[in-house]
Amino acid sequence: MEDRAETTEGECVGLEYQVTREDMRQALRARAKASGRVRRIRQVALTGAAVFVGASVVPLAKGEVPGAQPLVIAGVLVVLLFVVQPWLTARQFHKIASRHGAYHVEVDDFGVAVSNAGGSSRLNWTAAPYYAETPDTFVLLSGDKDLSCLTVLPKRGVRGPEGVDGVRTLLDRHIRRL
């Protein structure tokens, strides 16, 4: 199915798309940047990795040969946190989101209407008071402290650059960009 969209009069932009794993990866990355909880988890993990690296540096300072174990543990922590975990999470989100096939979305002055084979929903602007823009998506975020809900609007689902600008204009008019 080809992704397409149409812009109609009355400040409404339509999108039609299939969710991809890359859409979810970008959306989750944008949410992570905006979420204080994710930042705190990453800081704790990086602090733990620094402790393991420090455990190797102390013997070096004493002129001894450090053990490889602390460096290996630090490396594994970093790879798990910054490579494996985001990849697995995006994969899970994509699997869930793609079950229902093509998404049909309308963005207007009242909010965002989303429908697919699994059902439909309407988000007013108070349900998604924030958004982030990535190179390929707009990501609508909930107002709770953990930004637990997100709606992904891939830019490729909008026809022409005026459609992307139309979505951005509506979002800027009604909600806050993070």
Coordinates of N, CA and C in Angstrom, one line a residue:
M1 N 0.8 -1.2 0.0 CA 0.0 0.0 0.0 C 0.9 1.2 0.0
E2 N 0.6 2.2 -0.8 CA 1.3 3.4 -0.9 C 0.9 4.4 0.2
D3 N 1.8 5.0 0.8 CA 1.5 6.0 1.8 C 1.0 7.3 1.1
R4 N -0.1 7.9 1.5 CA -0.6 9.1 0.9 C -1.4 9.9 1.9
A5 N -1.6 11.1 1.5 CA -2.4 12.0 2.4 C -3.1 13.1 1.5
E6 N -4.0 13.7 2.2 CA -4.6 14.9 1.5 C -4.9 16.0 2.5
T7 N -4.8 17.2 2.0 CA -5.1 18.3 2.8 C -6.5 18.9 2.3
T8 N -7.4 19.1 3.3 CA -8.7 19.6 2.9 C -8.9 21.0 3.5
E9 N -9.8 21.7 3.1 CA -10.1 23.0 3.7 C -10.6 22.9 5.1
G10 N -10.6 23.9 5.8 CA -11.0 23.9 7.2 C -10.0 23.5 8.2
E11 N -8.7 23.7 7.8 CA -7.6 23.4 8.8 C -7.6 21.9 9.2
C12 N -7.6 21.1 8.2 CA -7.5 19.6 8.5 C -6.5 19.0 7.5
V13 N -5.6 18.2 8.1 CA -4.6 17.5 7.3 C -4.8 16.0 7.5
G14 N -4.9 15.3 6.4 CA -5.1 13.8 6.5 C -3.8 13.1 6.3
L15 N -3.6 12.0 6.9 CA -2.5 11.1 6.7 C -2.9 9.7 6.6
E16 N -2.2 9.0 5.8 CA -2.4 7.5 5.6 C -1.0 6.9 5.6
Y17 N -0.8 5.8 6.4 CA 0.5 5.2 6.5 C 0.5 3.9 7.1
Q18 N 1.5 3.1 6.9 CA 1.8 1.9 7.7 C 2.9 2.3 8.6
V19 N 2.8 1.9 9.9 CA 3.9 2.2 10.9 C 5.1 1.3 10.6
T20 N 6.3 1.9 10.7 CA 7.5 1.1 10.5 C 8.3 1.1 11.8
R21 N 9.2 0.2 11.8 CA 10.1 0.1 13.0 C 10.9 1.4 13.2
E22 N 11.3 2.0 12.1 CA 12.0 3.2 12.2 C 11.2 4.4 12.8
D23 N 9.9 4.4 12.4 CA 9.0 5.4 13.0 C 9.0 5.2 14.5
M24 N 8.8 4.0 15.0 CA 8.8 3.7 16.4 C 10.1 4.0 17.1
R25 N 11.2 3.7 16.4 CA 12.5 4.0 17.0 C 12.7 5.6 17.2
Q26 N 12.3 6.3 16.2 CA 12.4 7.8 16.3 C 11.5 8.3 17.4
A27 N 10.3 7.8 17.4 CA 9.3 8.2 18.4 C 9.7 7.9 19.8
L28 N 10.3 6.8 20.1 CA 10.7 6.4 21.4 C 12.0 7.2 21.8
R29 N 12.8 7.5 20.8 CA 14.0 8.3 21.1 C 13.6 9.7 21.5
A30 N 12.6 10.3 20.8 CA 12.1 11.6 21.1 C 11.4 11.6 22.5
R31 N 10.7 10.6 22.8 CA 10.1 10.5 24.1 C 11.1 10.4 25.2
A32 N 12.2 9.6 24.9 CA 13.2 9.4 25.9 C 13.9 10.8 26.2
K33 N 14.1 11.6 25.2 CA 14.8 12.9 25.4 C 13.9 13.8 26.2
A34 N 12.6 13.7 26.1 CA 11.7 14.6 26.8 C 11.3 14.0 28.2
S35 N 11.5 12.8 28.5 CA 11.1 12.2 29.7 C 12.2 12.2 30.8
G36 N 11.9 12.8 31.9 CA 12.8 12.9 33.0 C 13.2 11.5 33.6
R37 N 12.2 10.6 33.6 CA 12.4 9.2 34.1 C 13.5 8.5 33.3
V38 N 13.4 8.6 32.0 CA 14.4 7.9 31.1 C 15.8 8.5 31.3
R39 N 15.8 9.8 31.4 CA 17.1 10.5 31.7 C 17.8 10.0 33.0
R40 N 16.9 9.9 34.0 CA 17.4 9.4 35.3 C 18.0 7.9 35.2
I41 N 17.2 7.1 34.5 CA 17.7 5.7 34.4 C 19.0 5.6 33.6
R42 N 19.1 6.4 32.6 CA 20.4 6.5 31.8 C 21.5 7.0 32.7
Q43 N 21.3 8.0 33.5 CA 22.3 8.6 34.4 C 22.8 7.5 35.4
V44 N 21.8 6.8 36.0 CA 22.2 5.7 36.9 C 23.1 4.7 36.2
A45 N 22.7 4.2 35.0 CA 23.4 3.2 34.3 C 24.8 3.7 33.9
L46 N 24.9 5.0 33.5 CA 26.2 5.5 33.1 C 27.1 5.7 34.4
T47 N 26.5 6.0 35.5 CA 27.2 6.1 36.8 C 27.8 4.7 37.1
G48 N 26.9 3.7 37.0 CA 27.4 2.3 37.2 C 28.5 1.9 36.3
A49 N 28.4 2.3 35.0 CA 29.5 2.0 34.1 C 30.8 2.7 34.5
A50 N 30.6 3.9 34.9 CA 31.8 4.7 35.4 C 32.5 4.1 36.6
V51 N 31.7 3.5 37.5 CA 32.2 2.9 38.7 C 33.1 1.6 38.3
F52 N 32.5 0.9 37.3 CA 33.3 -0.3 36.8 C 34.6 0.1 36.1
V53 N 34.5 1.2 35.3 CA 35.7 1.7 34.7 C 36.7 2.2 35.7
G54 N 36.2 2.9 36.7 CA 37.0 3.4 37.8 C 37.7 2.2 38.5
A55 N 37.0 1.1 38.7 CA 37.6 -0.1 39.3 C 38.8 -0.6 38.5
S56 N 38.9 -0.3 37.3 CA 40.0 -0.7 36.4 C 41.1 0.4 36.5
V57 N 40.8 1.6 36.7 CA 41.7 2.7 36.7 C 42.6 2.7 38.0
V58 N 41.9 2.4 39.1 CA 42.6 2.4 40.4 C 43.9 1.5 40.3
P59 N 43.8 0.3 39.9 CA 45.0 -0.6 39.8 C 46.0 0.0 38.9
L60 N 45.6 0.6 37.8 CA 46.6 1.3 36.9 C 47.4 2.4 37.6
A61 N 46.7 3.1 38.4 CA 47.3 4.2 39.1 C 48.3 3.7 40.1
K62 N 48.1 2.5 40.6 CA 49.0 1.9 41.6 C 50.2 1.1 40.9
G63 N 50.1 1.1 39.5 CA 51.1 0.4 38.7 C 50.8 -1.1 38.6
E64 N 49.6 -1.5 38.9 CA 49.3 -2.9 38.8 C 48.5 -3.1 37.5
V65 N 48.3 -4.3 37.1 CA 47.6 -4.7 35.9 C 46.1 -4.8 36.3
P66 N 45.2 -4.0 35.7 CA 43.8 -4.1 36.1 C 43.2 -5.4 35.5
G67 N 42.2 -5.8 36.2 CA 41.4 -7.0 35.6 C 40.5 -6.5 34.5
A68 N 40.2 -7.4 33.6 CA 39.3 -7.1 32.5 C 37.8 -7.1 32.9
Q69 N 37.5 -7.8 33.9 CA 36.1 -7.9 34.3 C 35.3 -6.6 34.4
P70 N 35.8 -5.6 35.2 CA 35.1 -4.4 35.3 C 34.9 -3.6 34.0
L71 N 35.9 -3.7 33.1 CA 35.7 -3.0 31.8 C 34.7 -3.7 31.0
V72 N 34.7 -5.1 31.0 CA 33.7 -5.8 30.3 C 32.3 -5.5 30.8
I73 N 32.1 -5.5 32.1 CA 30.8 -5.2 32.7 C 30.3 -3.8 32.2
A74 N 31.2 -2.8 32.3 CA 30.9 -1.5 31.9 C 30.5 -1.4 30.4
G75 N 31.2 -2.1 29.6 CA 30.9 -2.2 28.2 C 29.5 -2.8 27.9
V76 N 29.3 -3.9 28.6 CA 28.0 -4.6 28.4 C 26.8 -3.7 28.9
L77 N 27.0 -3.0 30.0 CA 26.0 -2.1 30.5 C 25.7 -1.0 29.4
V78 N 26.7 -0.4 28.9 CA 26.5 0.7 27.9 C 25.8 0.1 26.6
V79 N 26.3 -1.1 26.1 CA 25.7 -1.6 24.9 C 24.2 -2.0 25.2
L80 N 23.9 -2.6 26.3 CA 22.5 -3.0 26.7 C 21.6 -1.7 26.7
L81 N 22.1 -0.7 27.4 CA 21.3 0.5 27.6 C 21.1 1.3 26.3
F82 N 22.1 1.5 25.5 CA 22.0 2.4 24.4 C 21.9 1.7 23.0
V83 N 22.0 0.4 23.0 CA 21.8 -0.3 21.7 C 20.7 -1.3 21.8
V84 N 20.9 -2.3 22.6 CA 19.9 -3.4 22.7 C 18.5 -3.0 23.2
Q85 N 18.5 -2.3 24.3 CA 17.2 -1.9 24.9 C 16.4 -1.0 23.9
P86 N 16.9 0.0 23.3 CA 16.1 0.8 22.4 C 15.6 0.0 21.2
W87 N 16.5 -0.9 20.7 CA 16.1 -1.7 19.5 C 15.0 -2.7 19.9
L88 N 15.1 -3.3 21.0 CA 14.0 -4.3 21.4 C 12.7 -3.5 21.7
T89 N 12.8 -2.4 22.3 CA 11.5 -1.6 22.6 C 10.9 -1.2 21.3
A90 N 11.6 -0.6 20.4 CA 11.1 -0.2 19.1 C 10.5 -1.4 18.4
R91 N 11.1 -2.5 18.5 CA 10.6 -3.7 17.8 C 9.3 -4.2 18.4
Q92 N 9.1 -4.1 19.7 CA 7.9 -4.5 20.4 C 6.8 -3.5 20.1
F93 N 7.1 -2.2 20.1 CA 6.1 -1.2 19.8 C 5.6 -1.3 18.4
H94 N 6.5 -1.6 17.5 CA 6.2 -1.8 16.0 C 5.3 -3.0 15.9
K95 N 5.6 -4.0 16.5 CA 4.8 -5.3 16.4 C 3.4 -5.0 16.8
I96 N 3.2 -4.3 17.9 CA 1.9 -4.0 18.4 C 1.1 -3.0 17.5
A97 N 1.8 -2.0 17.0 CA 1.2 -0.9 16.2 C 0.9 -1.4 14.8
S98 N 1.7 -2.4 14.3 CA 1.5 -2.8 12.9 C 0.4 -3.9 12.8
R99 N -0.1 -4.4 13.9 CA -1.1 -5.5 13.8 C -2.3 -5.1 13.1
H100 N -2.7 -3.8 13.1 CA -4.0 -3.4 12.6 C -3.9 -2.7 11.2
G101 N -2.7 -2.9 10.5 CA -2.6 -2.5 9.2 C -2.4 -1.0 9.0
A102 N -3.0 -0.4 8.0 CA -2.9 1.0 7.6 C -3.6 1.9 8.6
Y103 N -3.0 3.0 8.9 CA -3.5 4.0 9.8 C -4.1 5.2 9.0
H104 N -5.2 5.7 9.3 CA -5.9 6.8 8.7 C -6.0 7.9 9.8
V105 N -5.4 9.0 9.6 CA -5.4 10.0 10.6 C -5.9 11.4 10.1
E106 N -6.6 12.1 10.9 CA -7.0 13.5 10.5 C -6.6 14.4 11.7
V107 N -5.8 15.4 11.4 CA -5.3 16.4 12.4 C -6.1 17.7 12.1
D108 N -6.8 18.2 13.1 CA -7.6 19.4 12.8 C -7.5 20.3 14.1
D109 N -8.3 21.3 14.1 CA -8.3 22.3 15.2 C -8.9 21.7 16.5
F110 N -9.5 20.5 16.4 CA -10.1 19.9 17.6 C -9.2 18.8 18.2
G111 N -8.2 18.3 17.4 CA -7.4 17.2 17.9 C -7.0 16.3 16.8
V112 N -6.8 15.0 17.1 CA -6.3 14.0 16.2 C -7.2 12.8 16.2
A113 N -7.7 12.4 15.0 CA -8.6 11.3 14.9 C -7.8 10.2 14.2
V114 N -7.7 9.0 14.9 CA -6.9 7.9 14.4 C -7.8 6.7 14.2
S115 N -7.7 6.1 13.0 CA -8.5 4.8 12.8 C -7.6 3.8 12.0
N116 N -7.9 2.6 12.3 CA -7.2 1.5 11.6 C -8.2 0.3 11.7
A117 N -7.7 -0.9 11.3 CA -8.6 -2.1 11.3 C -8.9 -2.5 12.7
G118 N -8.2 -2.0 13.7 CA -8.5 -2.4 15.1 C -9.4 -1.5 15.8
G119 N -9.8 -0.4 15.2 CA -10.7 0.6 15.8 C -10.4 2.0 15.5
S120 N -11.0 2.9 16.3 CA -10.7 4.3 16.1 C -10.7 5.0 17.4
S121 N -10.0 6.2 17.5 CA -10.0 7.0 18.7 C -9.8 8.4 18.3
R122 N -10.2 9.3 19.2 CA -10.1 10.7 19.0 C -9.3 11.3 20.2
L123 N -8.2 12.0 19.9 CA -7.5 12.6 21.0 C -7.7 14.1 20.9
N124 N -8.3 14.7 21.9 CA -8.3 16.2 21.9 C -7.0 16.7 22.3
W125 N -6.8 18.0 22.2 CA -5.4 18.5 22.5 C -5.0 18.4 23.9
T126 N -6.0 18.3 24.9 CA -5.6 18.2 26.3 C -5.0 16.8 26.5
A127 N -5.4 15.8 25.7 CA -4.9 14.4 25.9 C -3.5 14.2 25.5
A128 N -3.1 15.1 24.5 CA -1.7 15.1 24.0 C -1.2 16.5 24.0
P129 N -0.8 17.1 25.1 CA -0.5 18.5 25.2 C 0.9 18.8 24.7
Y130 N 1.7 17.8 24.3 CA 3.1 18.1 23.9 C 3.4 17.3 22.6
Y131 N 4.4 17.8 21.8 CA 4.8 17.0 20.7 C 6.3 17.3 20.5
A132 N 6.9 16.3 19.8 CA 8.3 16.4 19.4 C 8.3 16.1 18.0
E133 N 9.3 16.7 17.3 CA 9.5 16.5 15.8 C 10.8 15.8 15.6
T134 N 10.8 14.7 14.9 CA 12.0 14.0 14.5 C 12.2 14.3 13.0
P135 N 13.3 13.8 12.4 CA 13.4 14.0 10.9 C 12.3 13.4 10.1
D136 N 11.7 12.3 10.6 CA 10.6 11.7 9.8 C 9.3 11.6 10.4
T137 N 9.1 12.1 11.6 CA 7.8 11.9 12.3 C 7.5 13.1 13.2
F138 N 6.2 13.3 13.5 CA 5.7 14.1 14.6 C 5.3 13.1 15.7
V139 N 5.7 13.3 16.9 CA 5.3 12.4 18.0 C 4.5 13.2 19.0
L140 N 3.2 12.8 19.2 CA 2.4 13.5 20.1 C 2.5 12.7 21.5
L141 N 2.7 13.5 22.6 CA 3.0 12.9 23.9 C 2.0 13.3 24.9
S142 N 1.7 12.4 25.8 CA 0.7 12.7 26.9 C 1.3 13.6 27.9
G143 N 0.4 14.1 28.7 CA 0.8 15.1 29.7 C 1.3 14.6 31.0
D144 N 1.3 13.3 31.2 CA 1.8 12.8 32.5 C 3.3 12.9 32.6
K145 N 3.8 12.7 33.9 CA 5.2 13.0 34.1 C 6.1 12.0 33.3
D146 N 5.7 10.8 33.0 CA 6.5 9.8 32.3 C 6.2 9.8 30.8
L147 N 5.3 10.7 30.3 CA 5.0 10.7 28.9 C 4.6 9.3 28.4
S148 N 3.8 8.7 29.2 CA 3.5 7.2 28.9 C 2.8 6.9 27.6
C149 N 2.0 7.9 27.1 CA 1.3 7.6 25.8 C 1.9 8.4 24.7
L150 N 2.0 7.8 23.5 CA 2.5 8.6 22.4 C 1.7 8.2 21.2
T151 N 1.6 9.1 20.2 CA 1.0 8.9 18.9 C 2.0 9.3 17.9
V152 N 2.3 8.4 16.9 CA 3.3 8.7 15.9 C 2.6 9.1 14.6
L153 N 3.0 10.2 14.1 CA 2.5 10.7 12.8 C 3.7 10.8 11.8
P154 N 3.9 9.7 11.0 CA 5.0 9.8 10.0 C 4.8 10.8 9.0
K155 N 5.8 11.6 8.7 CA 5.7 12.7 7.7 C 5.4 12.1 6.3
R156 N 5.9 10.9 6.0 CA 5.7 10.4 4.7 C 4.2 10.1 4.4
G157 N 3.4 10.1 5.4 CA 2.0 9.9 5.2 C 1.2 11.1 4.7
V158 N 1.9 12.2 4.7 CA 1.4 13.5 4.3 C 1.9 13.8 2.9
R159 N 0.9 14.2 2.0 CA 1.4 14.5 0.6 C 1.9 15.9 0.5
G160 N 3.1 16.0 0.0 CA 3.7 17.3 -0.3 C 4.2 18.0 0.9
P161 N 5.1 18.9 0.8 CA 5.7 19.7 1.9 C 4.7 20.6 2.6
E162 N 3.7 21.1 1.8 CA 2.7 21.9 2.5 C 1.8 21.1 3.5
G163 N 1.7 19.8 3.3 CA 1.0 19.0 4.2 C 1.7 18.9 5.5
V164 N 3.0 18.6 5.4 CA 3.9 18.5 6.6 C 3.8 19.9 7.4
D165 N 3.9 21.0 6.6 CA 3.9 22.3 7.2 C 2.5 22.5 7.9
G166 N 1.4 22.0 7.2 CA 0.1 22.1 7.8 C 0.0 21.4 9.1
V167 N 0.5 20.2 9.2 CA 0.5 19.5 10.5 C 1.3 20.2 11.5
R168 N 2.5 20.7 11.2 CA 3.3 21.5 12.1 C 2.5 22.7 12.6
T169 N 1.9 23.4 11.7 CA 1.1 24.6 12.1 C 0.0 24.3 13.0
L170 N -0.7 23.2 12.8 CA -1.8 22.8 13.7 C -1.3 22.5 15.1
L171 N -0.2 21.7 15.1 CA 0.4 21.3 16.4 C 0.9 22.5 17.1
D172 N 1.6 23.4 16.4 CA 2.1 24.6 17.1 C 1.0 25.5 17.6
R173 N -0.1 25.5 16.9 CA -1.2 26.3 17.4 C -1.9 25.8 18.6
H174 N -1.9 24.5 18.8 CA -2.7 23.9 19.9 C -1.9 23.3 21.0
I175 N -0.6 22.8 20.8 CA 0.1 22.2 21.8 C 1.6 22.7 21.8
R176 N 2.3 22.3 22.9 CA 3.7 22.8 23.0 C 4.7 21.8 22.5
R177 N 5.6 22.3 21.7 CA 6.7 21.6 21.2 C 7.8 21.4 22.3
L178 N 8.3 20.1 22.4 CA 9.3 19.8 23.4 C 10.7 19.8 22.7

